[in-house]
């Protein structure tokens, strides 16, 4: 009897080197557009004159038992619905990972290609009218991009090996600033300028959390890769050279500590109303110098946070998603005709900045069509304590904070700009206040709260269901 009890205990305590271990693989592919391809980021035509650093798509594939999932982070301003749909379909075919379990996120680099949307179509149509073909689009970049994203997932799957996972958050309070302010005239303005005497107070919070998911080789315990999520808009570099912006320096800084093979996957948090501009001083904050300052500081914060991460014992991979149909703003035929006509004035001084934004927005609405927009919310559970939420669009920070507050998981990472780039997703409060992000938003007020509500529901559903 004693022998049987000991045997039973031995079986119970035996390390579980079986199908239920979590495996992961990582891969990087180059997605830099050719020289001369249009760049995204601003309301004017700009072509790239080369690269400061290559743009990458970094794929992370997870497998536990028969559950498979993939996360891809791209150095791009956004992922178009067309490209994400095509890439997920291709990847599903090549790897067997269900398309629903694949998330494709953009870091929001403003120094990457302009390959989708109303502005790209406008410049492209103009070029075709003038030259018969578009000299700046000699390659089908969206098609190549979808193929490269799928190949990144395939490579990551092939590299999968047993891993351990730890997670937690570090605090970074010095780099990000809510960019909306109450002004003396009673309005709310975005980026009112450094030391502007008309600023009364900031209109919203930041999210100081750097959410981290850290992966180590199960055997050697060597760190392989990490997902870090931080809510800070990328637009520090400028110019005409392609660049990944500050996540480049985050990776450099992590590689100094963890070796050249370490892969840093940066997910952008909900930062629709947050950027790096500190209005309390006059110092310039632009260029690679600023990107380096931000990325290096973020790297220090991440490295400092690694020792405090919690190793996850109850690993349990699962993915749930829900598509929320959110009402779109409606414009009259006359307003739409006016906007289509005014597109020619984009990038000139004939329209004010906000009129350009409104023109672009109405044109984008017309181009996409429909009365509602499907916003896909994905939740990836890694353990009983850790989950990652993927949301489309540039999401206001209050929505991300609300998701984290309501989440039953100890650590919840919320990543924006996943799978689609339907513009800003403001809060009801911000819709009432107005300013740039609101003029640029295509959804109706309340859509952001509906999307956040769906994420919270999925998190609650996933928290206890079927934990291994
Ligand atoms: Zn932006």
Tab-separated table of C-alpha atoms and ligand atoms in Angstrom:
chain	number	residue	atom	x	y	z
A	1	UNK	CA	0.000	0.000	0.000
A	2	UNK	CA	2.832	2.339	0.942
A	3	UNK	CA	4.492	1.619	-2.405
A	4	UNK	CA	1.297	2.427	-4.282
A	5	UNK	CA	0.864	5.702	-2.392
A	6	UNK	CA	4.474	6.692	-3.131
A	7	UNK	CA	3.990	5.795	-6.765
A	8	UNK	CA	0.828	7.879	-6.909
A	9	UNK	CA	2.657	10.843	-5.351
A	10	UNK	CA	5.540	10.382	-7.776
A	11	UNK	CA	3.145	10.451	-10.724
A	12	UNK	CA	1.405	13.549	-9.376
A	13	UNK	CA	4.691	15.385	-8.855
A	14	UNK	CA	6.363	14.308	-12.092
A	15	UNK	CA	7.147	17.268	-14.349
A	16	UNK	CA	4.570	17.281	-17.100
A	17	UNK	CA	6.717	16.792	-20.178
A	18	UNK	CA	3.709	15.990	-22.315
A	19	UNK	CA	1.460	17.503	-24.920
A	20	UNK	CA	0.103	20.104	-22.517
A	21	UNK	CA	3.394	21.975	-22.195
A	22	UNK	CA	3.422	25.386	-23.783
A	23	UNK	CA	5.624	25.768	-26.843
A	24	UNK	CA	6.467	28.989	-28.620
A	25	UNK	CA	8.489	30.083	-31.608
A	26	UNK	CA	9.505	33.473	-32.881
A	27	UNK	CA	10.493	34.762	-36.319
A	28	UNK	CA	11.307	38.091	-37.920
A	29	UNK	CA	10.749	39.092	-41.560
A	30	UNK	CA	11.711	42.300	-43.377
A	31	UNK	CA	8.759	44.384	-44.587
A	32	UNK	CA	10.663	47.516	-45.667
A	33	UNK	CA	9.064	48.985	-48.803
A	34	UNK	CA	11.218	49.780	-51.852
A	35	UNK	CA	12.894	53.201	-52.039
A	36	UNK	CA	10.476	55.774	-53.418
A	37	UNK	CA	7.322	54.142	-52.029
A	38	UNK	CA	4.984	56.663	-50.357
A	39	UNK	CA	5.241	57.112	-46.595
A	40	UNK	CA	2.382	57.264	-44.130
A	41	UNK	CA	1.921	59.489	-41.132
A	42	UNK	CA	0.948	62.933	-42.292
A	43	UNK	CA	-1.625	64.645	-44.475
A	44	UNK	CA	0.762	65.226	-47.364
A	45	UNK	CA	2.571	63.202	-50.003
A	46	UNK	CA	6.005	62.050	-48.914
A	47	UNK	CA	8.142	59.358	-50.523
A	48	UNK	CA	10.837	57.449	-48.725
A	49	UNK	CA	14.438	58.105	-49.713
A	50	UNK	CA	15.774	54.944	-48.096
A	51	UNK	CA	15.909	53.541	-44.614
A	52	UNK	CA	17.453	54.428	-41.309
A	53	UNK	CA	16.603	50.921	-40.138
A	54	UNK	CA	14.624	48.044	-41.647
A	55	UNK	CA	10.917	47.661	-40.904
A	56	UNK	CA	10.061	44.271	-39.475
A	57	UNK	CA	7.149	41.984	-38.798
A	58	UNK	CA	7.812	39.827	-35.731
A	59	UNK	CA	5.718	36.726	-35.262
A	60	UNK	CA	5.205	34.736	-32.100
A	61	UNK	CA	3.446	31.384	-32.344
A	62	UNK	CA	2.098	29.495	-29.322
A	63	UNK	CA	1.007	25.895	-29.064
A	64	UNK	CA	-0.424	23.955	-26.164
A	65	UNK	CA	-2.083	20.616	-26.824
A	66	UNK	CA	-4.324	21.252	-29.794
A	67	UNK	CA	-4.640	25.005	-29.206
A	68	UNK	CA	-2.569	27.178	-31.551
A	69	UNK	CA	-2.263	30.951	-31.654
A	70	UNK	CA	-0.118	33.564	-33.375
A	71	UNK	CA	0.655	37.207	-32.645
A	72	UNK	CA	2.442	39.379	-35.199
A	73	UNK	CA	3.759	42.879	-34.501
A	74	UNK	CA	4.602	45.052	-37.512
A	75	UNK	CA	6.555	48.292	-37.901
A	76	UNK	CA	3.673	49.946	-39.749
A	77	UNK	CA	1.269	52.820	-39.147
A	78	UNK	CA	-1.611	50.371	-39.213
A	79	UNK	CA	-2.811	47.076	-40.652
A	80	UNK	CA	-5.519	47.340	-43.260
A	81	UNK	CA	-8.450	44.960	-42.923
A	82	UNK	CA	-7.671	43.636	-46.422
A	83	UNK	CA	-4.068	42.745	-45.570
A	84	UNK	CA	-4.873	41.258	-42.164
A	85	UNK	CA	-7.696	39.176	-43.647
A	86	UNK	CA	-5.491	37.920	-46.468
A	87	UNK	CA	-2.488	37.255	-44.190
A	88	UNK	CA	-4.586	35.386	-41.633
A	89	UNK	CA	-6.219	33.302	-44.361
A	90	UNK	CA	-2.857	32.456	-45.929
A	91	UNK	CA	-1.260	31.688	-42.572
A	92	UNK	CA	-4.180	29.473	-41.572
A	93	UNK	CA	-3.725	27.505	-44.781
A	94	UNK	CA	0.037	27.185	-44.341
A	95	UNK	CA	0.145	26.441	-40.615
A	96	UNK	CA	-3.251	25.100	-39.543
A	97	UNK	CA	-3.561	27.894	-36.963
A	98	UNK	CA	-7.184	29.087	-37.135
A	99	UNK	CA	-7.449	32.612	-38.604
A	100	UNK	CA	-9.506	33.617	-35.551
A	101	UNK	CA	-6.500	32.788	-33.335
A	102	UNK	CA	-4.151	35.060	-35.290
A	103	UNK	CA	-3.640	38.683	-34.296
A	104	UNK	CA	-1.767	41.116	-36.524
A	105	UNK	CA	-0.834	44.371	-34.831
A	106	UNK	CA	0.870	47.521	-36.048
A	107	UNK	CA	3.204	49.592	-33.884
A	108	UNK	CA	1.989	52.804	-35.590
A	109	UNK	CA	5.341	53.852	-37.046
A	110	UNK	CA	4.906	57.129	-38.975
A	111	UNK	CA	8.016	56.309	-40.996
A	112	UNK	CA	6.687	53.331	-42.928
A	113	UNK	CA	4.702	52.797	-46.141
A	114	UNK	CA	1.373	54.421	-47.028
A	115	UNK	CA	-0.238	51.328	-48.528
A	116	UNK	CA	-3.958	51.644	-47.730
A	117	UNK	CA	-6.720	54.130	-46.975
A	118	UNK	CA	-8.279	57.230	-48.467
A	119	UNK	CA	-5.080	59.278	-48.671
A	120	UNK	CA	-3.145	56.507	-50.426
A	121	UNK	CA	-6.016	56.061	-52.903
A	122	UNK	CA	-6.122	59.798	-53.571
A	123	UNK	CA	-2.371	60.092	-54.295
A	124	UNK	CA	-2.413	56.858	-56.282
A	125	UNK	CA	-5.391	57.926	-58.440
A	126	UNK	CA	-3.728	61.289	-59.082
A	127	UNK	CA	-0.518	59.562	-60.197
A	128	UNK	CA	-2.379	57.175	-62.483
A	129	UNK	CA	-4.270	60.097	-64.018
A	130	UNK	CA	-1.027	61.937	-64.634
A	131	UNK	CA	1.321	59.122	-65.691
A	132	UNK	CA	-0.958	56.265	-66.727
A	133	UNK	CA	0.488	54.247	-63.857
A	134	UNK	CA	1.711	55.048	-60.340
A	135	UNK	CA	5.521	55.481	-60.406
A	136	UNK	CA	5.627	55.283	-56.588
A	137	UNK	CA	3.929	51.886	-56.476
A	138	UNK	CA	6.064	49.692	-58.688
A	139	UNK	CA	5.361	46.719	-56.438
A	140	UNK	CA	2.108	45.394	-54.997
A	141	UNK	CA	3.164	46.103	-51.418
A	142	UNK	CA	-0.096	44.998	-49.721
A	143	UNK	CA	0.068	41.617	-51.475
A	144	UNK	CA	3.748	41.143	-50.578
A	145	UNK	CA	3.029	42.231	-47.025
A	146	UNK	CA	0.254	39.647	-46.577
A	147	UNK	CA	2.575	36.942	-47.911
A	148	UNK	CA	5.435	38.008	-45.643
A	149	UNK	CA	3.199	38.091	-42.588
A	150	UNK	CA	2.013	34.566	-43.338
A	151	UNK	CA	5.606	33.409	-43.877
A	152	UNK	CA	6.637	34.984	-40.540
A	153	UNK	CA	3.949	32.918	-38.808
A	154	UNK	CA	5.068	29.792	-40.665
A	155	UNK	CA	8.717	30.358	-39.651
A	156	UNK	CA	7.771	31.033	-36.036
A	157	UNK	CA	5.761	27.809	-35.953
A	158	UNK	CA	8.723	25.851	-37.306
A	159	UNK	CA	10.921	27.344	-34.548
A	160	UNK	CA	8.547	26.397	-31.715
A	161	UNK	CA	10.060	24.769	-28.612
A	162	UNK	CA	8.940	24.276	-25.004
A	163	UNK	CA	9.034	27.514	-23.063
A	164	UNK	CA	8.287	28.979	-19.684
A	165	UNK	CA	6.279	32.161	-19.403
A	166	UNK	CA	6.384	34.886	-16.816
A	167	UNK	CA	4.516	38.140	-16.748
A	168	UNK	CA	3.799	41.330	-14.892
A	169	UNK	CA	3.943	45.081	-15.258
A	170	UNK	CA	6.589	47.752	-14.798
A	171	UNK	CA	5.780	51.424	-14.222
A	172	UNK	CA	6.981	54.090	-16.641
A	173	UNK	CA	5.760	57.529	-15.641
A	174	UNK	CA	8.206	59.826	-17.441
A	175	UNK	CA	7.722	59.212	-21.180
A	176	UNK	CA	4.036	59.572	-22.049
A	177	UNK	CA	1.700	62.559	-21.845
A	178	UNK	CA	-1.992	62.911	-22.462
A	179	UNK	CA	-2.068	65.302	-25.403
A	180	UNK	CA	-5.544	66.804	-24.870
A	181	UNK	CA	-5.913	69.918	-22.742
A	182	UNK	CA	-8.661	72.152	-21.387
A	183	UNK	CA	-7.895	75.640	-22.641
A	184	UNK	CA	-8.720	79.049	-21.198
A	185	UNK	CA	-11.349	79.655	-23.899
A	186	UNK	CA	-13.322	76.647	-22.647
A	187	UNK	CA	-12.387	74.316	-25.521
A	188	UNK	CA	-10.371	71.101	-25.427
A	189	UNK	CA	-7.372	71.082	-27.781
A	190	UNK	CA	-4.946	68.369	-28.809
A	191	UNK	CA	-1.214	69.184	-28.768
A	192	UNK	CA	-1.684	72.906	-28.010
A	193	UNK	CA	2.077	73.495	-28.090
A	194	UNK	CA	4.859	73.640	-25.557
A	195	UNK	CA	4.498	76.179	-22.732
A	196	UNK	CA	1.198	77.386	-24.176
A	197	UNK	CA	-0.053	79.974	-21.645
A	198	UNK	CA	-3.689	79.180	-22.516
A	199	UNK	CA	-3.488	75.650	-21.108
A	200	UNK	CA	-5.632	75.229	-17.981
A	201	UNK	CA	-5.168	71.516	-17.294
A	202	UNK	CA	-4.743	68.149	-18.996
A	203	UNK	CA	-8.003	66.514	-20.149
A	204	UNK	CA	-7.190	62.867	-19.556
A	205	UNK	CA	-4.865	60.330	-17.941
A	206	UNK	CA	-1.944	58.275	-19.211
A	207	UNK	CA	-1.384	54.559	-18.650
A	208	UNK	CA	2.023	54.195	-16.968
A	209	UNK	CA	1.986	50.375	-17.095
A	210	UNK	CA	4.423	48.512	-19.294
A	211	UNK	CA	2.759	45.114	-19.602
A	212	UNK	CA	5.229	42.284	-20.108
A	213	UNK	CA	5.054	38.672	-21.231
A	214	UNK	CA	8.469	37.087	-20.995
A	215	UNK	CA	9.412	33.798	-22.686
A	216	UNK	CA	12.352	31.581	-21.810
A	217	UNK	CA	13.571	28.335	-23.291
A	218	UNK	CA	12.238	25.648	-20.916
A	219	UNK	CA	15.528	23.729	-20.922
A	220	UNK	CA	18.260	26.375	-20.941
A	221	UNK	CA	16.120	29.069	-19.250
A	222	UNK	CA	17.633	31.523	-21.715
A	223	UNK	CA	15.313	34.486	-22.473
A	224	UNK	CA	14.040	34.113	-26.057
A	225	UNK	CA	11.573	36.908	-26.573
A	226	UNK	CA	9.263	39.310	-24.804
A	227	UNK	CA	6.090	41.163	-25.562
A	228	UNK	CA	6.101	44.643	-24.044
A	229	UNK	CA	3.018	46.819	-24.299
A	230	UNK	CA	3.113	50.555	-23.589
A	231	UNK	CA	0.583	53.287	-24.416
A	232	UNK	CA	2.695	55.839	-26.263
A	233	UNK	CA	2.030	57.047	-29.807
A	234	UNK	CA	4.953	56.638	-32.238
A	235	UNK	CA	5.724	59.801	-34.094
A	236	UNK	CA	9.108	60.925	-32.940
A	237	UNK	CA	11.299	60.327	-35.985
A	238	UNK	CA	9.835	62.230	-38.962
A	239	UNK	CA	11.802	62.736	-42.176
A	240	UNK	CA	11.907	60.522	-45.257
A	241	UNK	CA	13.889	57.509	-44.066
A	242	UNK	CA	11.986	54.365	-43.085
A	243	UNK	CA	12.346	53.559	-39.401
A	244	UNK	CA	10.710	51.486	-36.695
A	245	UNK	CA	10.882	54.558	-34.396
A	246	UNK	CA	11.434	54.079	-30.628
A	247	UNK	CA	10.704	50.289	-30.523
A	248	UNK	CA	14.010	49.946	-32.421
A	249	UNK	CA	15.875	51.333	-29.416
A	250	UNK	CA	13.802	49.288	-26.993
A	251	UNK	CA	15.000	46.173	-28.823
A	252	UNK	CA	18.616	47.433	-28.951
A	253	UNK	CA	18.523	48.054	-25.228
A	254	UNK	CA	17.058	44.597	-24.453
A	255	UNK	CA	19.611	42.926	-26.734
A	256	UNK	CA	22.437	44.558	-24.801
A	257	UNK	CA	21.223	42.669	-21.751
A	258	UNK	CA	19.819	39.459	-23.232
A	259	UNK	CA	21.950	38.930	-26.342
A	260	UNK	CA	21.668	39.660	-30.058
A	261	UNK	CA	19.196	36.836	-30.705
A	262	UNK	CA	16.649	38.110	-28.210
A	263	UNK	CA	13.462	39.291	-29.926
A	264	UNK	CA	11.548	42.269	-28.580
A	265	UNK	CA	7.929	42.363	-29.715
A	266	UNK	CA	6.438	45.768	-29.066
A	267	UNK	CA	2.675	46.130	-28.839
A	268	UNK	CA	1.266	49.618	-28.713
A	269	UNK	CA	-1.136	50.198	-25.837
A	270	UNK	CA	-4.292	52.289	-26.040
A	271	UNK	CA	-2.799	55.709	-26.745
A	272	UNK	CA	-5.291	57.457	-29.049
A	273	UNK	CA	-4.916	60.566	-26.881
A	274	UNK	CA	-1.325	60.107	-25.692
A	275	UNK	CA	2.008	61.162	-27.160
A	276	UNK	CA	5.555	62.006	-26.086
A	277	UNK	CA	5.206	65.777	-26.139
A	278	UNK	CA	5.910	67.315	-22.734
A	279	UNK	CA	4.336	70.799	-22.821
A	280	UNK	CA	6.042	71.803	-19.572
A	281	UNK	CA	9.358	72.627	-21.284
A	282	UNK	CA	10.582	74.038	-24.598
A	283	UNK	CA	13.190	71.460	-25.498
A	284	UNK	CA	12.721	69.973	-28.986
A	285	UNK	CA	11.477	66.362	-29.005
A	286	UNK	CA	12.040	65.101	-32.545
A	287	UNK	CA	14.142	62.801	-34.660
A	288	UNK	CA	16.159	59.670	-33.991
A	289	UNK	CA	17.661	61.358	-30.918
A	290	UNK	CA	14.233	61.507	-29.295
A	291	UNK	CA	13.299	57.995	-30.459
A	292	UNK	CA	16.518	56.742	-28.899
A	293	UNK	CA	15.839	58.570	-25.635
A	294	UNK	CA	12.341	57.067	-25.407
A	295	UNK	CA	13.261	53.525	-26.501
A	296	UNK	CA	16.324	53.370	-24.257
A	297	UNK	CA	14.406	54.601	-21.199
A	298	UNK	CA	11.619	52.127	-21.944
A	299	UNK	CA	14.277	49.404	-22.236
A	300	UNK	CA	15.650	50.297	-18.791
A	301	UNK	CA	12.150	50.135	-17.348
A	302	UNK	CA	11.548	46.724	-18.924
A	303	UNK	CA	14.912	45.313	-17.769
A	304	UNK	CA	14.230	46.672	-14.273
A	305	UNK	CA	10.815	45.003	-14.286
A	306	UNK	CA	12.019	41.563	-15.368
A	307	UNK	CA	13.134	40.510	-11.878
A	308	UNK	CA	9.647	41.227	-10.537
A	309	UNK	CA	7.791	39.139	-13.116
A	310	UNK	CA	5.696	36.232	-11.884
A	311	UNK	CA	6.486	32.810	-13.375
A	312	UNK	CA	3.232	31.289	-14.605
A	313	UNK	CA	2.548	27.772	-13.367
A	314	UNK	CA	-0.995	27.247	-14.661
A	315	UNK	CA	-0.365	27.815	-18.354
A	316	UNK	CA	-3.557	27.456	-20.318
A	317	UNK	CA	-3.651	28.798	-23.865
A	318	UNK	CA	-7.060	29.818	-25.184
A	319	UNK	CA	-8.395	32.412	-27.626
A	320	UNK	CA	-11.828	34.004	-27.865
A	321	UNK	CA	-13.009	36.747	-30.159
A	322	UNK	CA	-16.098	38.795	-30.829
A	323	UNK	CA	-16.926	41.227	-33.584
A	324	UNK	CA	-18.890	44.260	-32.465
A	325	UNK	CA	-20.806	46.171	-35.124
A	326	UNK	CA	-20.401	49.829	-34.287
A	327	UNK	CA	-22.456	52.564	-36.000
A	328	UNK	CA	-20.550	54.863	-38.341
A	329	UNK	CA	-21.095	58.602	-38.722
A	330	UNK	CA	-23.335	59.516	-41.649
A	331	UNK	CA	-22.826	62.432	-43.998
A	332	UNK	CA	-25.201	63.857	-46.613
A	333	UNK	CA	-24.553	63.452	-50.332
A	334	UNK	CA	-23.648	67.137	-50.528
A	335	UNK	CA	-21.112	66.825	-47.700
A	336	UNK	CA	-19.598	63.732	-49.306
A	337	UNK	CA	-19.378	65.395	-52.737
A	338	UNK	CA	-17.704	68.417	-51.137
A	339	UNK	CA	-15.191	66.176	-49.351
A	340	UNK	CA	-14.341	64.197	-52.509
A	341	UNK	CA	-13.807	67.478	-54.302
A	342	UNK	CA	-11.677	68.911	-51.485
A	343	UNK	CA	-9.322	65.896	-51.434
A	344	UNK	CA	-7.222	67.773	-54.032
A	345	UNK	CA	-6.563	70.427	-51.381
A	346	UNK	CA	-5.108	67.951	-48.873
A	347	UNK	CA	-1.502	68.788	-48.144
A	348	UNK	CA	-1.966	72.378	-49.324
A	349	UNK	CA	-2.763	75.502	-47.331
A	350	UNK	CA	-6.140	75.967	-49.007
A	351	UNK	CA	-7.869	74.115	-46.165
A	352	UNK	CA	-7.297	74.452	-42.439
A	353	UNK	CA	-5.766	71.423	-40.721
A	354	UNK	CA	-9.074	70.313	-39.185
A	355	UNK	CA	-10.902	70.817	-42.520
A	356	UNK	CA	-8.309	68.557	-44.166
A	357	UNK	CA	-8.878	65.983	-41.449
A	358	UNK	CA	-12.662	66.154	-41.886
A	359	UNK	CA	-12.332	65.912	-45.698
A	360	UNK	CA	-10.119	62.843	-45.353
A	361	UNK	CA	-12.449	61.233	-42.805
A	362	UNK	CA	-15.602	61.690	-44.932
A	363	UNK	CA	-13.730	60.348	-47.980
A	364	UNK	CA	-12.557	57.338	-45.961
A	365	UNK	CA	-16.147	56.704	-44.827
A	366	UNK	CA	-17.366	56.880	-48.426
A	367	UNK	CA	-14.590	54.549	-49.583
A	368	UNK	CA	-15.381	51.943	-46.967
A	369	UNK	CA	-19.171	52.294	-47.192
A	370	UNK	CA	-21.781	50.828	-44.865
A	371	UNK	CA	-23.676	52.102	-41.853
A	372	UNK	CA	-21.687	50.132	-39.304
A	373	UNK	CA	-18.137	48.924	-38.964
A	374	UNK	CA	-17.213	45.493	-37.596
A	375	UNK	CA	-14.649	45.893	-34.787
A	376	UNK	CA	-13.003	42.575	-33.959
A	377	UNK	CA	-11.986	42.091	-30.334
A	378	UNK	CA	-9.608	39.203	-29.553
A	379	UNK	CA	-8.554	37.873	-26.168
A	380	UNK	CA	-5.578	35.535	-25.770
A	381	UNK	CA	-5.320	33.728	-22.432
A	382	UNK	CA	-1.897	32.379	-21.478
A	383	UNK	CA	-2.556	31.306	-17.900
A	384	UNK	CA	-5.055	31.825	-15.062
A	385	UNK	CA	-3.261	35.154	-14.449
A	386	UNK	CA	-2.306	36.535	-17.864
A	387	UNK	CA	-4.285	37.659	-20.892
A	388	UNK	CA	-3.719	39.893	-23.909
A	389	UNK	CA	-6.507	41.868	-25.577
A	390	UNK	CA	-6.269	42.972	-29.223
A	391	UNK	CA	-8.393	45.898	-30.419
A	392	UNK	CA	-8.604	47.630	-33.814
A	393	UNK	CA	-8.069	51.377	-34.230
A	394	UNK	CA	-6.359	54.086	-32.221
A	395	UNK	CA	-8.092	53.645	-28.904
A	396	UNK	CA	-8.403	56.298	-26.206
A	397	UNK	CA	-6.497	55.415	-23.044
A	398	UNK	CA	-9.556	55.511	-20.768
A	399	UNK	CA	-11.002	52.540	-22.676
A	400	UNK	CA	-7.827	50.481	-22.196
A	401	UNK	CA	-7.723	51.430	-18.515
A	402	UNK	CA	-11.381	50.413	-18.103
A	403	UNK	CA	-10.641	47.005	-19.651
A	404	UNK	CA	-7.679	46.457	-17.341
A	405	UNK	CA	-9.635	47.548	-14.248
A	406	UNK	CA	-12.506	45.169	-14.995
A	407	UNK	CA	-10.322	42.257	-16.092
A	408	UNK	CA	-10.289	39.259	-13.736
A	409	UNK	CA	-6.708	38.498	-14.821
A	410	UNK	CA	-3.842	39.701	-12.634
A	411	UNK	CA	-1.991	40.944	-15.722
A	412	UNK	CA	-3.904	42.172	-18.768
A	413	UNK	CA	-2.116	43.603	-21.769
A	414	UNK	CA	-4.268	45.708	-24.109
A	415	UNK	CA	-2.893	46.248	-27.628
A	416	UNK	CA	-4.463	48.641	-30.133
A	417	UNK	CA	-4.241	48.790	-33.945
A	418	UNK	CA	-4.862	45.055	-34.364
A	419	UNK	CA	-6.177	43.634	-37.644
A	420	UNK	CA	-7.740	46.894	-38.844
A	421	UNK	CA	-7.136	50.634	-38.752
A	422	UNK	CA	-10.529	52.339	-38.676
A	423	UNK	CA	-9.150	55.597	-37.184
A	424	UNK	CA	-9.647	56.907	-33.675
A	425	UNK	CA	-11.841	55.169	-31.091
A	426	UNK	CA	-12.577	57.978	-28.598
A	427	UNK	CA	-14.601	57.841	-25.398
A	428	UNK	CA	-18.077	59.379	-24.976
A	429	UNK	CA	-16.414	62.054	-22.847
A	430	UNK	CA	-13.961	62.960	-25.626
A	431	UNK	CA	-16.735	63.042	-28.244
A	432	UNK	CA	-18.435	65.687	-26.093
A	433	UNK	CA	-15.183	67.668	-25.855
A	434	UNK	CA	-14.239	67.629	-29.556
A	435	UNK	CA	-10.843	68.441	-31.194
A	436	UNK	CA	-8.650	66.588	-33.683
A	437	UNK	CA	-9.165	62.933	-32.770
A	438	UNK	CA	-12.926	63.460	-32.737
A	439	UNK	CA	-12.942	65.187	-36.145
A	440	UNK	CA	-10.812	62.293	-37.438
A	441	UNK	CA	-12.976	59.555	-35.879
A	442	UNK	CA	-15.407	57.678	-38.100
A	443	UNK	CA	-17.470	55.895	-35.462
A	444	UNK	CA	-20.380	57.353	-33.548
A	445	UNK	CA	-20.156	58.185	-29.879
A	446	UNK	CA	-20.536	55.087	-27.688
A	447	UNK	CA	-18.771	52.728	-30.124
A	448	UNK	CA	-15.605	52.701	-28.032
A	449	UNK	CA	-17.486	51.770	-24.864
A	450	UNK	CA	-19.281	48.971	-26.768
A	451	UNK	CA	-15.933	47.588	-27.941
A	452	UNK	CA	-14.399	47.810	-24.455
A	453	UNK	CA	-17.494	46.119	-22.994
A	454	UNK	CA	-17.069	43.206	-25.405
A	455	UNK	CA	-13.412	42.839	-24.376
A	456	UNK	CA	-14.341	42.768	-20.676
A	457	UNK	CA	-17.007	40.137	-21.314
A	458	UNK	CA	-14.540	37.924	-23.191
A	459	UNK	CA	-11.947	38.281	-20.427
A	460	UNK	CA	-14.516	37.224	-17.822
A	461	UNK	CA	-15.656	34.285	-19.957
A	462	UNK	CA	-12.088	33.117	-20.484
A	463	UNK	CA	-10.918	33.522	-16.918
A	464	UNK	CA	-12.256	30.318	-15.457
A	465	UNK	CA	-13.494	28.333	-18.404
A	466	UNK	CA	-11.554	25.155	-19.157
A	467	UNK	CA	-8.413	26.066	-17.234
A	468	UNK	CA	-6.005	23.180	-17.541
B	1	LIG	ZN1	-0.478	58.742	-35.407
